[in-house]
Amino acid sequence: MNNNKIVQLLGGLVLVVGLLMGLGFTAVATVGDLESAIFVSGLPADERLASLRCPLVMNAGETANVTADITNHSDRARLRTVRAQISIGLSNLTREEEAHFEQPAGETRQLAWEVTPEDAAYGESLILVQVYSVPNSPLPSLSGSCGIMLVNIPGLTGQQIVGVFFALTLLCITVGGGMWLASHRPLEGRAARQATGLGTLTAFVILGMAGSLTGIWIIGLAAVVLAIILSASLFGTFAR
């Protein structure tokens, strides 16, 4: 086996590992957000609570905060009621925290709710959160939800775990992709088609990861579905 073939195989392997890491993380995060959206049968909301912020991952032994910015866009003070429901060990059991306050016109107030490993459902692997802001005309009702993955990796915080994982994923994709491309120069015929497919697949995976980071689960779901479909198509080009 010549050196170019070794680089080709090694680069392809590293690239596949990176793509699988990114796709797997996106899939798990998307499932968590989908579960959080349906685990409480709440009232329909007028608008999405876009300011809801949840950590993607929380390590066992640490606590974290879920936050949301509530703004009074009207021209006078309004009474506000914001309700948070958090899983407590089972997806069908929740603890509820409710905040009542008078909010001056134009004010934005950040609310926070603490979550702990004891809140995790589904075999202590997922914390589900749903936040609902009660309407007060002309202010609309707002609703948002998220799922937080609980892991047990000693010595790191959830934020550090996410950072390391994303860095390794991007490193594998970059290094593996670069090695694979270098071993196929010049890109012609089937190699060119494969490179285009791999580039598109990489774009879907990165898009899905971005959707996970921003909490927009529909982007993650679409990226996972498209990546799976494209992977099946790409398999045929490599198998021939």
Coordinates of C-alpha atoms in Angstrom, one line a residue:
M1 CA 0.0 0.0 0.0
N2 CA 1.5 3.3 -1.1
N3 CA 1.7 6.5 1.1
N4 CA -1.1 8.2 -0.9
K5 CA -3.4 5.3 -0.2
I6 CA -2.6 5.4 3.5
V7 CA -3.3 9.2 3.7
Q8 CA -6.5 8.6 1.8
L9 CA -7.8 5.9 4.2
L10 CA -6.6 7.7 7.3
G11 CA -8.1 11.0 6.2
G12 CA -11.4 9.4 5.3
L13 CA -11.5 7.7 8.7
V14 CA -10.8 10.9 10.7
L15 CA -13.3 12.8 8.6
V16 CA -16.0 10.2 9.2
V17 CA -15.3 10.2 13.0
G18 CA -15.7 14.0 13.0
L19 CA -18.9 13.9 11.0
L20 CA -20.4 11.1 13.2
M21 CA -19.5 13.1 16.4
G22 CA -21.2 16.2 15.1
L23 CA -24.2 14.4 13.8
G24 CA -24.6 12.4 17.0
F25 CA -24.4 15.4 19.2
T26 CA -26.9 17.3 17.1
A27 CA -29.3 14.3 17.2
V28 CA -29.1 13.9 20.9
A29 CA -29.6 17.7 21.5
T30 CA -32.5 17.8 19.1
V31 CA -34.2 14.9 20.8
G32 CA -33.8 16.7 24.1
D33 CA -35.4 19.9 22.8
L34 CA -38.2 18.0 21.2
E35 CA -39.0 16.1 24.5
S36 CA -39.0 19.4 26.4
A37 CA -41.5 20.9 24.0
I38 CA -44.0 18.1 24.6
F39 CA -43.4 17.0 28.2
V40 CA -45.9 19.5 29.6
S41 CA -49.3 20.1 28.1
G42 CA -49.4 23.8 28.4
L43 CA -51.5 26.6 26.9
P44 CA -50.7 27.6 23.3
A45 CA -48.5 30.7 23.2
D46 CA -48.7 33.7 20.8
E47 CA -44.9 33.8 20.3
R48 CA -41.8 31.9 20.9
L49 CA -39.7 32.9 24.0
A50 CA -36.6 33.5 22.0
S51 CA -34.6 34.8 25.0
L52 CA -34.7 31.4 26.8
R53 CA -31.1 30.2 27.4
C54 CA -30.2 26.8 28.7
P55 CA -26.9 25.0 28.9
L56 CA -26.5 22.2 26.4
V57 CA -24.8 19.9 28.8
M58 CA -24.5 19.7 32.6
N59 CA -22.0 17.5 34.4
A60 CA -23.1 15.4 37.4
G61 CA -22.4 17.2 40.6
E62 CA -22.8 20.7 39.3
T63 CA -25.8 23.0 39.1
A64 CA -26.8 25.4 36.3
N65 CA -29.2 28.3 35.6
V66 CA -31.8 28.5 32.9
T67 CA -32.5 32.2 32.1
A68 CA -35.0 34.2 30.1
D69 CA -35.3 37.9 29.4
I70 CA -38.8 39.3 29.8
T71 CA -39.5 42.7 28.2
N72 CA -42.4 45.1 28.7
H73 CA -42.8 46.6 25.2
S74 CA -45.9 48.6 26.2
D75 CA -46.1 52.3 27.2
R76 CA -47.0 51.7 30.9
A77 CA -46.2 49.3 33.8
R78 CA -47.7 45.9 33.6
L79 CA -48.1 43.0 36.0
R80 CA -46.2 40.0 34.7
T81 CA -46.5 36.3 35.5
V82 CA -43.9 33.9 34.3
R83 CA -44.1 30.2 35.0
A84 CA -41.3 27.6 34.8
Q85 CA -41.9 23.9 34.8
I86 CA -38.9 21.6 35.4
S87 CA -38.8 17.8 35.3
I88 CA -38.1 16.1 38.7
G89 CA -36.8 12.6 37.9
L90 CA -39.6 11.6 35.5
S91 CA -40.8 13.2 32.3
N92 CA -44.4 13.3 33.6
L93 CA -43.6 14.9 36.9
T94 CA -42.6 18.5 37.3
R95 CA -41.8 21.2 39.8
E96 CA -43.3 24.6 39.1
E97 CA -41.8 27.9 39.9
E98 CA -43.9 31.1 39.3
A99 CA -42.7 34.7 39.3
H100 CA -45.1 37.6 39.8
F101 CA -43.8 41.2 39.4
E102 CA -44.7 44.7 38.2
Q103 CA -42.6 45.6 35.2
P104 CA -42.1 49.3 34.2
A105 CA -42.6 50.3 30.6
G106 CA -39.6 49.5 28.4
E107 CA -37.8 47.4 31.1
T108 CA -36.1 44.1 30.3
R109 CA -35.8 41.8 33.3
Q110 CA -33.8 38.6 33.4
L111 CA -35.3 35.7 35.3
A112 CA -33.3 32.6 36.3
W113 CA -34.2 29.1 37.5
E114 CA -31.7 26.7 39.0
V115 CA -31.5 23.1 37.8
T116 CA -29.7 20.2 39.4
P117 CA -28.9 16.6 38.5
E118 CA -31.9 15.5 40.7
D119 CA -34.1 17.1 38.0
A120 CA -33.0 14.7 35.3
A121 CA -35.5 12.4 33.7
Y122 CA -35.1 9.4 31.3
G123 CA -32.7 7.4 33.4
E124 CA -31.1 10.6 34.8
S125 CA -29.8 11.7 31.4
L126 CA -32.0 14.6 30.4
I127 CA -33.4 17.7 32.3
L128 CA -36.6 19.1 30.7
V129 CA -37.5 22.8 31.1
Q130 CA -40.5 24.7 29.8
V131 CA -41.1 28.5 30.5
Y132 CA -44.4 30.3 29.9
S133 CA -45.1 34.0 30.2
V134 CA -48.8 34.8 30.8
P135 CA -50.2 37.4 28.4
N136 CA -51.3 40.9 29.6
S137 CA -52.7 42.9 26.7
P138 CA -51.1 44.1 24.6
L139 CA -48.2 41.9 25.6
P140 CA -48.5 38.4 24.1
S141 CA -48.0 35.1 25.8
L142 CA -44.6 33.6 25.3
S143 CA -43.4 30.0 25.5
G144 CA -40.0 28.3 25.3
S145 CA -38.5 24.9 26.1
C146 CA -35.2 23.2 26.2
G147 CA -33.5 19.9 27.1
I148 CA -30.2 19.7 29.1
M149 CA -28.1 16.6 28.7
L150 CA -26.6 15.3 32.0
V151 CA -23.3 13.5 31.7
N152 CA -20.7 12.2 34.2
I153 CA -17.2 13.3 33.2
P154 CA -15.1 14.2 36.3
G155 CA -13.1 17.3 36.3
L156 CA -15.0 19.3 33.7
T157 CA -18.0 21.6 33.7
G158 CA -20.8 21.2 31.2
Q159 CA -19.6 24.2 29.3
Q160 CA -16.1 22.9 29.1
I161 CA -17.3 19.5 27.8
V162 CA -19.3 21.2 25.0
G163 CA -16.2 23.3 24.1
V164 CA -13.9 20.3 24.0
F165 CA -16.3 18.2 22.1
F166 CA -17.0 20.9 19.4
A167 CA -13.3 21.6 19.1
L168 CA -12.5 17.9 18.6
T169 CA -15.3 17.6 16.1
L170 CA -14.2 20.5 14.0
L171 CA -10.5 19.4 14.2
C172 CA -11.4 15.9 12.9
I173 CA -13.5 17.3 10.1
T174 CA -10.8 19.8 9.1
V175 CA -7.8 17.5 9.3
G176 CA -9.6 14.5 7.9
G177 CA -11.2 16.4 5.1
G178 CA -7.8 18.1 4.2
M179 CA -6.0 14.7 4.1
W180 CA -8.7 13.1 2.0
L181 CA -8.7 16.0 -0.5
A182 CA -4.9 16.1 -0.7
S183 CA -4.8 12.4 -1.5
H184 CA -7.3 12.8 -4.4
R185 CA -5.6 15.6 -6.3
P186 CA -6.5 16.4 -9.0
L187 CA -10.3 16.2 -8.2
E188 CA -11.8 14.7 -11.3
G189 CA -14.7 12.5 -12.2
R190 CA -16.0 10.4 -9.3
A191 CA -13.5 12.0 -6.8
A192 CA -15.0 15.4 -7.6
R193 CA -18.5 14.2 -7.1
Q194 CA -17.5 12.6 -3.8
A195 CA -15.8 15.8 -2.7
T196 CA -18.9 17.8 -3.4
G197 CA -21.1 15.3 -1.5
L198 CA -18.7 15.3 1.5
G199 CA -18.6 19.1 1.5
T200 CA -22.4 19.3 1.5
L201 CA -22.6 16.7 4.3
T202 CA -20.1 18.7 6.3
A203 CA -22.2 21.8 5.8
F204 CA -25.3 20.0 7.1
V205 CA -23.4 18.7 10.2
I206 CA -22.1 22.2 11.0
L207 CA -25.5 23.7 10.5
G208 CA -27.0 21.1 12.9
M209 CA -24.3 21.9 15.5
A210 CA -25.1 25.6 15.1
G211 CA -28.8 24.9 15.6
S212 CA -28.0 22.9 18.8
L213 CA -25.9 25.8 20.1
T214 CA -28.7 28.3 19.5
G215 CA -31.5 26.1 20.8
I216 CA -33.4 26.2 17.5
W217 CA -34.3 22.5 17.3
I218 CA -36.0 22.7 13.9
I219 CA -32.6 23.5 12.3
G220 CA -31.0 20.6 14.1
L221 CA -33.8 18.2 13.1
A222 CA -33.7 19.3 9.4
A223 CA -29.9 19.0 9.4
V224 CA -29.9 15.5 10.8
V225 CA -32.6 14.3 8.3
L226 CA -30.8 15.8 5.3
A227 CA -27.4 14.5 6.5
I228 CA -28.8 10.9 6.8
I229 CA -30.4 11.1 3.4
L230 CA -27.2 12.4 1.8
S231 CA -25.0 9.8 3.6
A232 CA -27.1 7.0 2.1
S233 CA -26.6 8.6 -1.3
L234 CA -22.8 9.1 -0.7
F235 CA -22.4 5.5 0.4
G236 CA -23.4 4.3 -3.1
T237 CA -20.6 6.5 -4.7
F238 CA -18.0 5.1 -2.4
A239 CA -19.2 1.5 -2.7
R240 CA -18.8 1.4 -6.5

